[in-house]
Amino acid sequence: MSGHESSSLLSSLGLSVLERDWLSSNQVVFKACGEVSAAVVDSGYVRHAPMTLALLEHTLEGAVPGRLLNTHLHSDHCGGNHLLQAHYPGLQTWVPVGHWSAALQWDRSRLSYDAVGQACDRFAVHGALKPGDELELGEALWQVHAAPGHDMDAVMLFEPQTRTLIAGDALWEERLAIIFPELEGGPGFAATRATLDHIEHLAPRCVIPGHGAVFEDAATALARSRERLAAFERQPDWHTQHAARALLMFHLMEVQALPVPALKRWLMDTPLYRVMAKLSGHHDNQAMSQWGQALIGGLLAAGHVQQVGDQLTIAKP
C-alpha cells in the first residue's frame, strides 16, 4: 500500500494522525460522524499540552471532541489530559481498565510519574477501556485489544474491515519500546512477545504507532521488534542500559539544557534510576553516581547530546 493509499484509507475512517515527537506521543483525531462525537486518542506530554490543544482545534475546525481515549497512562500519552478537560468541560476520558482504579484515586504510588521523574497533572476519568469492547469512532467500529509488555495495562484499537491498528507503544516501525515491567521484576519480556504474536494474528494493513510515522509493513516491524526483544532476553542488562539512557534523553528533551551536576542529582533523586542502577550491580550512592556519569558519557560519545562547559543539551540533527 502506497503512502497515498494509506492516507486515503485513514481519511475513509474519518481520522487524522498528528505525528509529534519523542517527548509527546502522536494523537489520533476522529471527526464527528452523525450521532458519534469527535474523539481523540492520547494527548502527549504536559509540556506540549498547549500545542496539543492548538493542533486539535485546527484539525477539528471548531468541533468539540466528546471523548479522549488513552492507550496507556505513561506521561507522554496522557500529559495533555488535564488541559483538554479544562478547555472542553464535557470531555469524557476513558483509560485502560487496568489503570482505572489508580487514575480515579490518583494513586501516585501505582502511577509511574514519580518513579520516572516526569510530570503529569491530575485528570478525571469517566470510563474504562476493556479488551473485547467495541467503540464507535469516526466512520467505523473499533475493537479494544490488550497490549501488555511496555505497560502491562496498555490497550490497542483495531478496525477489522480495513485492518487498521492504533498500536500505542506496542509496535513501532524501527524500534522497541522500553519494557517497564522487567525493570520492576515482572515478566515483561514474555508479555511483549505475546503482544507481538497477537498483532501478527491481527495482520494489520496499516499501523498508527504511538511515536513515528504511520506505516504499512507490519511484518518487517514485527521482525525487528522480535529481534530486539530476543537480544534483550539474552542480555537483560542491555535492556536496563537502554532504559536508563532513554530516561536521561527524555529528561533532557523536557528541560532542553542542564548542567552535568544537576542532571546527575536528578538521576539520583529518580526512583527508577536507582532501581536500574541496582539491577546493573551499582548498589551504593558512589557507584550509582559513577554509572550515571558513564551513561552521560555514552550519550556524548554517540553524538546524542552535546556539552559546552558543564551544560548539556540535545545535539542538533
mmCIF file of C-alpha atoms in Angstrom:
data_model
loop_
_atom_site.group_PDB
_atom_site.id
_atom_site.type_symbol
_atom_site.label_atom_id
_atom_site.label_comp_id
_atom_site.label_asym_id
_atom_site.label_seq_id
_atom_site.Cartn_x
_atom_site.Cartn_y
_atom_site.Cartn_z
ATOM 1 C CA MET A 1 0.000 0.000 0.000
ATOM 2 C CA SER A 2 1.449 3.381 -1.023
ATOM 3 C CA GLY A 3 1.540 6.475 1.172
ATOM 4 C CA HIS A 4 -1.324 7.942 -0.865
ATOM 5 C CA GLU A 5 -3.390 4.788 -0.369
ATOM 6 C CA SER A 6 -2.653 4.846 3.361
ATOM 7 C CA SER A 7 -3.763 8.470 3.598
ATOM 8 C CA SER A 8 -6.956 7.664 1.691
ATOM 9 C CA LEU A 9 -7.656 4.714 3.982
ATOM 10 C CA LEU A 10 -7.314 6.833 7.125
ATOM 11 C CA SER A 11 -9.468 9.562 5.596
ATOM 12 C CA SER A 12 -12.174 6.984 4.826
ATOM 13 C CA LEU A 13 -12.178 6.084 8.531
ATOM 14 C CA GLY A 14 -12.710 9.722 9.452
ATOM 15 C CA LEU A 15 -9.402 10.109 11.256
ATOM 16 C CA SER A 16 -6.261 12.231 11.129
ATOM 17 C CA VAL A 17 -2.902 11.434 12.694
ATOM 18 C CA LEU A 18 -0.949 14.225 14.365
ATOM 19 C CA GLU A 19 2.641 12.979 14.310
ATOM 20 C CA ARG A 20 4.527 14.530 17.218
ATOM 21 C CA ASP A 21 7.998 13.720 18.577
ATOM 22 C CA TRP A 22 9.532 11.507 21.271
ATOM 23 C CA LEU A 23 8.531 13.790 24.159
ATOM 24 C CA SER A 24 4.863 13.744 23.131
ATOM 25 C CA SER A 25 3.056 10.773 21.639
ATOM 26 C CA ASN A 26 1.113 11.006 18.397
ATOM 27 C CA GLN A 27 -2.561 11.955 18.540
ATOM 28 C CA VAL A 28 -5.253 10.207 16.525
ATOM 29 C CA VAL A 29 -8.163 12.575 15.887
ATOM 30 C CA PHE A 30 -11.574 11.272 14.782
ATOM 31 C CA LYS A 31 -14.059 13.666 13.231
ATOM 32 C CA ALA A 32 -17.691 13.640 14.342
ATOM 33 C CA CYS A 33 -19.918 11.312 12.314
ATOM 34 C CA GLY A 34 -23.690 11.530 12.691
ATOM 35 C CA GLU A 35 -24.502 10.957 16.350
ATOM 36 C CA VAL A 36 -20.904 9.905 17.086
ATOM 37 C CA SER A 37 -18.925 12.802 18.545
ATOM 38 C CA ALA A 38 -15.367 13.707 17.627
ATOM 39 C CA ALA A 39 -12.730 11.858 19.631
ATOM 40 C CA VAL A 40 -9.010 11.950 20.399
ATOM 41 C CA VAL A 41 -6.625 9.088 21.202
ATOM 42 C CA ASP A 42 -3.748 10.124 23.515
ATOM 43 C CA SER A 43 -2.769 13.682 24.396
ATOM 44 C CA GLY A 44 1.032 13.980 24.538
ATOM 45 C CA TYR A 45 3.260 15.295 27.316
ATOM 46 C CA VAL A 46 2.243 18.089 29.705
ATOM 47 C CA ARG A 47 4.956 20.448 28.440
ATOM 48 C CA HIS A 48 3.389 20.279 24.980
ATOM 49 C CA ALA A 49 -0.242 20.455 26.147
ATOM 50 C CA PRO A 50 -0.925 23.978 24.767
ATOM 51 C CA MET A 51 0.437 22.880 21.371
ATOM 52 C CA THR A 52 -1.698 19.722 21.538
ATOM 53 C CA LEU A 53 -4.787 21.856 22.122
ATOM 54 C CA ALA A 54 -3.918 24.199 19.246
ATOM 55 C CA LEU A 55 -3.354 21.265 16.877
ATOM 56 C CA LEU A 56 -6.657 19.674 17.881
ATOM 57 C CA GLU A 57 -8.624 22.888 17.373
ATOM 58 C CA HIS A 58 -7.078 23.297 13.929
ATOM 59 C CA THR A 59 -7.734 19.674 12.952
ATOM 60 C CA LEU A 60 -11.302 19.599 14.275
ATOM 61 C CA GLU A 61 -12.104 23.004 12.724
ATOM 62 C CA GLY A 62 -14.053 24.163 15.758
ATOM 63 C CA ALA A 63 -15.797 20.885 16.532
ATOM 64 C CA VAL A 64 -15.811 19.858 20.187
ATOM 65 C CA PRO A 65 -14.457 16.387 20.984
ATOM 66 C CA GLY A 66 -16.689 14.267 23.179
ATOM 67 C CA ARG A 67 -14.198 11.559 24.132
ATOM 68 C CA LEU A 68 -10.497 11.276 24.949
ATOM 69 C CA LEU A 69 -9.088 7.739 24.948
ATOM 70 C CA ASN A 70 -5.687 6.761 26.337
ATOM 71 C CA THR A 71 -3.833 3.683 25.091
ATOM 72 C CA HIS A 72 -1.945 3.714 28.417
ATOM 73 C CA LEU A 73 -1.098 6.218 31.125
ATOM 74 C CA HIS A 74 2.575 6.965 30.604
ATOM 75 C CA SER A 75 3.149 10.694 30.874
ATOM 76 C CA ASP A 76 3.919 11.199 27.180
ATOM 77 C CA HIS A 77 0.482 9.808 26.253
ATOM 78 C CA CYS A 78 -1.786 11.457 28.824
ATOM 79 C CA GLY A 79 0.033 14.624 29.925
ATOM 80 C CA GLY A 80 -2.370 16.801 27.946
ATOM 81 C CA ASN A 81 -5.500 15.278 29.500
ATOM 82 C CA HIS A 82 -5.845 17.925 32.223
ATOM 83 C CA LEU A 83 -5.689 20.895 29.843
ATOM 84 C CA LEU A 84 -8.040 19.293 27.321
ATOM 85 C CA GLN A 85 -10.574 18.579 30.068
ATOM 86 C CA ALA A 86 -10.335 22.189 31.257
ATOM 87 C CA HIS A 87 -10.868 23.504 27.719
ATOM 88 C CA TYR A 88 -13.655 21.045 26.840
ATOM 89 C CA PRO A 89 -15.727 20.694 30.064
ATOM 90 C CA GLY A 90 -17.874 17.844 28.707
ATOM 91 C CA LEU A 91 -14.925 15.747 27.549
ATOM 92 C CA GLN A 92 -15.251 12.122 28.671
ATOM 93 C CA THR A 93 -11.888 10.485 29.331
ATOM 94 C CA TRP A 94 -11.524 6.724 29.026
ATOM 95 C CA VAL A 95 -8.462 4.822 30.236
ATOM 96 C CA PRO A 96 -7.478 1.126 30.098
ATOM 97 C CA VAL A 97 -9.384 -0.838 32.712
ATOM 98 C CA GLY A 98 -6.169 -1.846 34.469
ATOM 99 C CA HIS A 99 -5.363 1.823 35.096
ATOM 100 C CA TRP A 100 -8.882 2.785 36.139
ATOM 101 C CA SER A 101 -8.554 2.495 39.918
ATOM 102 C CA ALA A 102 -5.145 4.179 40.172
ATOM 103 C CA ALA A 103 -6.228 7.056 37.910
ATOM 104 C CA LEU A 104 -9.562 7.502 39.695
ATOM 105 C CA GLN A 105 -7.826 7.750 43.084
ATOM 106 C CA TRP A 106 -4.750 9.450 41.591
ATOM 107 C CA ASP A 107 -2.599 6.923 43.409
ATOM 108 C CA ARG A 108 0.895 8.141 42.574
ATOM 109 C CA SER A 109 2.471 5.004 44.048
ATOM 110 C CA ARG A 110 0.709 2.983 41.327
ATOM 111 C CA LEU A 111 1.062 5.534 38.545
ATOM 112 C CA SER A 112 4.528 5.926 37.069
ATOM 113 C CA TYR A 113 5.170 9.675 37.192
ATOM 114 C CA ASP A 114 7.077 9.952 40.466
ATOM 115 C CA ALA A 115 9.112 6.833 39.724
ATOM 116 C CA VAL A 116 10.381 8.185 36.395
ATOM 117 C CA GLY A 117 10.687 11.827 37.473
ATOM 118 C CA GLN A 118 8.150 13.103 34.942
ATOM 119 C CA ALA A 119 5.227 15.491 35.272
ATOM 120 C CA CYS A 120 1.543 14.754 34.748
ATOM 121 C CA ASP A 121 -1.326 16.921 36.002
ATOM 122 C CA ARG A 122 -4.222 15.103 37.621
ATOM 123 C CA PHE A 123 -7.193 14.459 35.349
ATOM 124 C CA ALA A 124 -10.665 12.970 35.792
ATOM 125 C CA VAL A 125 -11.608 9.563 34.395
ATOM 126 C CA HIS A 126 -15.071 8.649 33.173
ATOM 127 C CA GLY A 127 -14.822 5.242 31.527
ATOM 128 C CA ALA A 128 -12.693 2.126 31.226
ATOM 129 C CA LEU A 129 -11.423 0.516 28.018
ATOM 130 C CA LYS A 130 -11.817 -3.252 28.328
ATOM 131 C CA PRO A 131 -10.345 -5.814 25.918
ATOM 132 C CA GLY A 132 -13.229 -7.161 23.869
ATOM 133 C CA ASP A 133 -15.124 -3.857 23.872
ATOM 134 C CA GLU A 134 -16.175 -2.190 20.612
ATOM 135 C CA LEU A 135 -16.264 1.583 20.178
ATOM 136 C CA GLU A 136 -17.804 3.769 17.506
ATOM 137 C CA LEU A 137 -15.122 6.195 16.374
ATOM 138 C CA GLY A 138 -15.337 8.255 13.214
ATOM 139 C CA GLU A 139 -16.783 6.136 10.411
ATOM 140 C CA ALA A 140 -16.167 2.689 11.915
ATOM 141 C CA LEU A 141 -16.445 0.294 14.817
ATOM 142 C CA TRP A 142 -13.110 -0.274 16.607
ATOM 143 C CA GLN A 143 -12.143 -3.224 18.795
ATOM 144 C CA VAL A 144 -10.204 -2.862 22.055
ATOM 145 C CA HIS A 145 -7.303 -5.335 22.411
ATOM 146 C CA ALA A 146 -4.960 -5.879 25.345
ATOM 147 C CA ALA A 147 -1.315 -4.962 24.660
ATOM 148 C CA PRO A 148 0.769 -5.873 27.728
ATOM 149 C CA GLY A 149 4.544 -5.561 27.714
ATOM 150 C CA HIS A 150 5.762 -1.956 27.554
ATOM 151 C CA ASP A 151 2.931 -1.309 30.008
ATOM 152 C CA MET A 152 1.036 -4.292 31.388
ATOM 153 C CA ASP A 153 -2.329 -2.496 31.229
ATOM 154 C CA ALA A 154 -1.960 -0.932 27.765
ATOM 155 C CA VAL A 155 -4.542 -1.404 25.035
ATOM 156 C CA MET A 156 -4.650 -1.091 21.241
ATOM 157 C CA LEU A 157 -7.558 -0.174 18.958
ATOM 158 C CA PHE A 158 -8.200 -2.235 15.821
ATOM 159 C CA GLU A 159 -10.598 -1.673 12.932
ATOM 160 C CA PRO A 160 -11.075 -5.124 11.348
ATOM 161 C CA GLN A 161 -12.580 -4.146 7.971
ATOM 162 C CA THR A 162 -9.566 -2.088 6.872
ATOM 163 C CA ARG A 163 -7.234 -3.841 9.351
ATOM 164 C CA THR A 164 -6.035 -0.534 10.785
ATOM 165 C CA LEU A 165 -4.244 -0.704 14.146
ATOM 166 C CA ILE A 166 -3.771 2.133 16.631
ATOM 167 C CA ALA A 167 -0.856 0.449 18.368
ATOM 168 C CA GLY A 168 0.156 2.897 21.089
ATOM 169 C CA ASP A 169 3.663 1.799 22.115
ATOM 170 C CA ALA A 170 3.089 -1.907 21.407
ATOM 171 C CA LEU A 171 4.604 -1.679 17.906
ATOM 172 C CA TRP A 172 6.881 0.930 16.354
ATOM 173 C CA GLU A 173 8.338 0.767 12.863
ATOM 174 C CA GLU A 174 12.042 0.837 13.745
ATOM 175 C CA ARG A 175 12.447 0.338 17.488
ATOM 176 C CA LEU A 176 11.073 -1.486 20.517
ATOM 177 C CA ALA A 177 9.712 0.460 23.482
ATOM 178 C CA ILE A 178 11.190 0.051 26.963
ATOM 179 C CA ILE A 179 9.646 -2.954 28.716
ATOM 180 C CA PHE A 180 8.999 -1.334 32.084
ATOM 181 C CA PRO A 181 7.780 -4.442 33.977
ATOM 182 C CA GLU A 182 11.236 -6.004 33.542
ATOM 183 C CA LEU A 183 12.707 -3.066 35.458
ATOM 184 C CA GLU A 184 10.318 -3.852 38.307
ATOM 185 C CA GLY A 185 10.975 -7.596 38.455
ATOM 186 C CA GLY A 186 7.957 -8.579 36.377
ATOM 187 C CA PRO A 187 7.518 -10.880 33.329
ATOM 188 C CA GLY A 188 7.596 -8.123 30.745
ATOM 189 C CA PHE A 189 9.573 -9.902 28.033
ATOM 190 C CA ALA A 190 7.085 -12.777 27.769
ATOM 191 C CA ALA A 191 4.127 -10.379 27.724
ATOM 192 C CA THR A 192 5.768 -8.308 24.988
ATOM 193 C CA ARG A 193 6.334 -11.415 22.857
ATOM 194 C CA ALA A 194 2.688 -12.429 23.324
ATOM 195 C CA THR A 195 1.526 -8.976 22.221
ATOM 196 C CA LEU A 196 3.721 -9.106 19.107
ATOM 197 C CA ASP A 197 2.209 -12.530 18.333
ATOM 198 C CA HIS A 198 -1.267 -11.082 18.784
ATOM 199 C CA ILE A 199 -0.511 -8.214 16.401
ATOM 200 C CA GLU A 200 0.743 -10.727 13.844
ATOM 201 C CA HIS A 201 -2.560 -12.620 14.208
ATOM 202 C CA LEU A 202 -4.499 -9.401 13.593
ATOM 203 C CA ALA A 203 -2.416 -8.872 10.413
ATOM 204 C CA PRO A 204 -2.776 -5.075 10.308
ATOM 205 C CA ARG A 205 -2.663 -3.436 6.911
ATOM 206 C CA CYS A 206 -1.906 -0.012 8.368
ATOM 207 C CA VAL A 207 -0.269 0.751 11.750
ATOM 208 C CA ILE A 208 -0.552 4.034 13.626
ATOM 209 C CA PRO A 209 2.221 3.913 16.247
ATOM 210 C CA GLY A 210 2.450 5.956 19.412
ATOM 211 C CA HIS A 211 5.615 7.577 18.034
ATOM 212 C CA GLY A 212 6.841 7.942 14.475
ATOM 213 C CA ALA A 213 5.115 7.898 11.120
ATOM 214 C CA VAL A 214 2.184 5.721 10.070
ATOM 215 C CA PHE A 215 3.464 2.597 8.319
ATOM 216 C CA GLU A 216 2.143 -0.371 6.346
ATOM 217 C CA ASP A 217 4.837 -3.055 6.596
ATOM 218 C CA ALA A 218 3.820 -4.607 9.900
ATOM 219 C CA ALA A 219 5.680 -7.844 9.137
ATOM 220 C CA THR A 220 9.067 -6.104 8.951
ATOM 221 C CA ALA A 221 8.318 -4.046 12.059
ATOM 222 C CA LEU A 222 7.365 -7.211 13.954
ATOM 223 C CA ALA A 223 10.549 -8.945 12.832
ATOM 224 C CA ARG A 224 12.661 -6.009 14.040
ATOM 225 C CA SER A 225 10.846 -5.908 17.367
ATOM 226 C CA ARG A 226 11.271 -9.644 17.909
ATOM 227 C CA GLU A 227 14.966 -9.441 17.052
ATOM 228 C CA ARG A 228 15.493 -6.659 19.582
ATOM 229 C CA LEU A 229 13.356 -8.464 22.162
ATOM 230 C CA ALA A 230 15.441 -11.616 21.754
ATOM 231 C CA ALA A 231 18.603 -9.567 22.312
ATOM 232 C CA PHE A 232 17.113 -8.090 25.495
ATOM 233 C CA GLU A 233 16.158 -11.559 26.688
ATOM 234 C CA ARG A 234 19.714 -12.795 26.100
ATOM 235 C CA GLN A 235 21.234 -9.746 27.803
ATOM 236 C CA PRO A 236 18.782 -8.162 30.274
ATOM 237 C CA ASP A 237 21.474 -5.691 31.341
ATOM 238 C CA TRP A 238 21.456 -4.262 27.812
ATOM 239 C CA HIS A 239 17.736 -3.551 28.222
ATOM 240 C CA THR A 240 18.435 -1.854 31.562
ATOM 241 C CA GLN A 241 21.171 0.295 29.976
ATOM 242 C CA HIS A 242 18.859 1.160 27.088
ATOM 243 C CA ALA A 243 16.094 2.177 29.502
ATOM 244 C CA ALA A 244 18.452 4.327 31.593
ATOM 245 C CA ARG A 245 19.745 6.142 28.504
ATOM 246 C CA ALA A 246 16.173 6.733 27.315
ATOM 247 C CA LEU A 247 15.217 8.133 30.740
ATOM 248 C CA LEU A 248 18.133 10.571 30.502
ATOM 249 C CA MET A 249 17.264 11.622 26.955
ATOM 250 C CA PHE A 250 13.607 12.193 27.814
ATOM 251 C CA HIS A 251 14.535 14.457 30.708
ATOM 252 C CA LEU A 252 16.967 16.441 28.571
ATOM 253 C CA MET A 253 14.306 16.840 25.872
ATOM 254 C CA GLU A 254 11.965 18.146 28.554
ATOM 255 C CA VAL A 255 14.304 20.684 30.189
ATOM 256 C CA GLN A 256 16.260 21.496 26.986
ATOM 257 C CA ALA A 257 19.544 22.199 28.823
ATOM 258 C CA LEU A 258 21.024 21.200 32.181
ATOM 259 C CA PRO A 259 24.433 21.293 33.862
ATOM 260 C CA VAL A 260 26.039 17.877 34.316
ATOM 261 C CA PRO A 261 25.965 18.051 38.153
ATOM 262 C CA ALA A 262 22.254 18.938 38.108
ATOM 263 C CA LEU A 263 21.487 16.061 35.755
ATOM 264 C CA LYS A 264 23.374 13.638 37.985
ATOM 265 C CA ARG A 265 21.451 14.934 41.028
ATOM 266 C CA TRP A 266 18.181 14.456 39.131
ATOM 267 C CA LEU A 267 19.158 10.876 38.362
ATOM 268 C CA MET A 268 19.984 10.144 41.989
ATOM 269 C CA ASP A 269 16.598 11.564 43.042
ATOM 270 C CA THR A 270 14.673 9.484 40.479
ATOM 271 C CA PRO A 271 13.478 6.186 41.975
ATOM 272 C CA LEU A 272 13.507 4.214 38.729
ATOM 273 C CA TYR A 273 17.112 5.206 38.052
ATOM 274 C CA ARG A 274 18.164 3.839 41.429
ATOM 275 C CA VAL A 275 16.291 0.597 40.687
ATOM 276 C CA MET A 276 18.038 0.292 37.314
ATOM 277 C CA ALA A 277 21.425 1.061 38.856
ATOM 278 C CA LYS A 278 20.946 -1.758 41.350
ATOM 279 C CA LEU A 279 19.858 -4.116 38.570
ATOM 280 C CA SER A 280 23.167 -3.296 36.883
ATOM 281 C CA GLY A 281 25.146 -4.028 40.049
ATOM 282 C CA HIS A 282 25.601 -0.461 41.332
ATOM 283 C CA HIS A 283 24.304 -0.536 44.893
ATOM 284 C CA ASP A 284 25.799 2.411 46.785
ATOM 285 C CA ASN A 285 25.472 6.107 46.018
ATOM 286 C CA GLN A 286 29.016 6.466 44.726
ATOM 287 C CA ALA A 287 28.610 3.564 42.299
ATOM 288 C CA MET A 288 25.213 4.883 41.181
ATOM 289 C CA SER A 289 26.692 8.328 40.534
ATOM 290 C CA GLN A 290 29.576 6.852 38.555
ATOM 291 C CA TRP A 291 27.146 4.808 36.471
ATOM 292 C CA GLY A 292 25.184 7.980 35.744
ATOM 293 C CA GLN A 293 28.387 9.703 34.602
ATOM 294 C CA ALA A 294 29.160 6.733 32.348
ATOM 295 C CA LEU A 295 25.667 6.888 30.820
ATOM 296 C CA ILE A 296 26.097 10.600 30.101
ATOM 297 C CA GLY A 297 29.496 9.890 28.590
ATOM 298 C CA GLY A 298 27.944 7.259 26.332
ATOM 299 C CA LEU A 299 25.329 9.717 25.047
ATOM 300 C CA LEU A 300 28.062 12.275 24.352
ATOM 301 C CA ALA A 301 30.215 9.721 22.533
ATOM 302 C CA ALA A 302 27.263 8.625 20.409
ATOM 303 C CA GLY A 303 26.527 12.239 19.456
ATOM 304 C CA HIS A 304 23.053 12.257 21.008
ATOM 305 C CA VAL A 305 23.888 15.131 23.368
ATOM 306 C CA GLN A 306 26.458 17.925 23.299
ATOM 307 C CA GLN A 307 28.299 19.697 26.087
ATOM 308 C CA VAL A 308 29.538 23.267 26.323
ATOM 309 C CA GLY A 309 31.330 23.849 29.624
ATOM 310 C CA ASP A 310 29.269 21.810 32.065
ATOM 311 C CA GLN A 311 25.997 22.439 30.173
ATOM 312 C CA LEU A 312 24.329 19.520 28.342
ATOM 313 C CA THR A 313 21.829 19.916 25.503
ATOM 314 C CA ILE A 314 20.296 17.606 22.927
ATOM 315 C CA ALA A 315 22.563 17.506 19.858
ATOM 316 C CA LYS A 316 21.209 19.233 16.758
ATOM 317 C CA PRO A 317 20.360 16.826 13.911
#
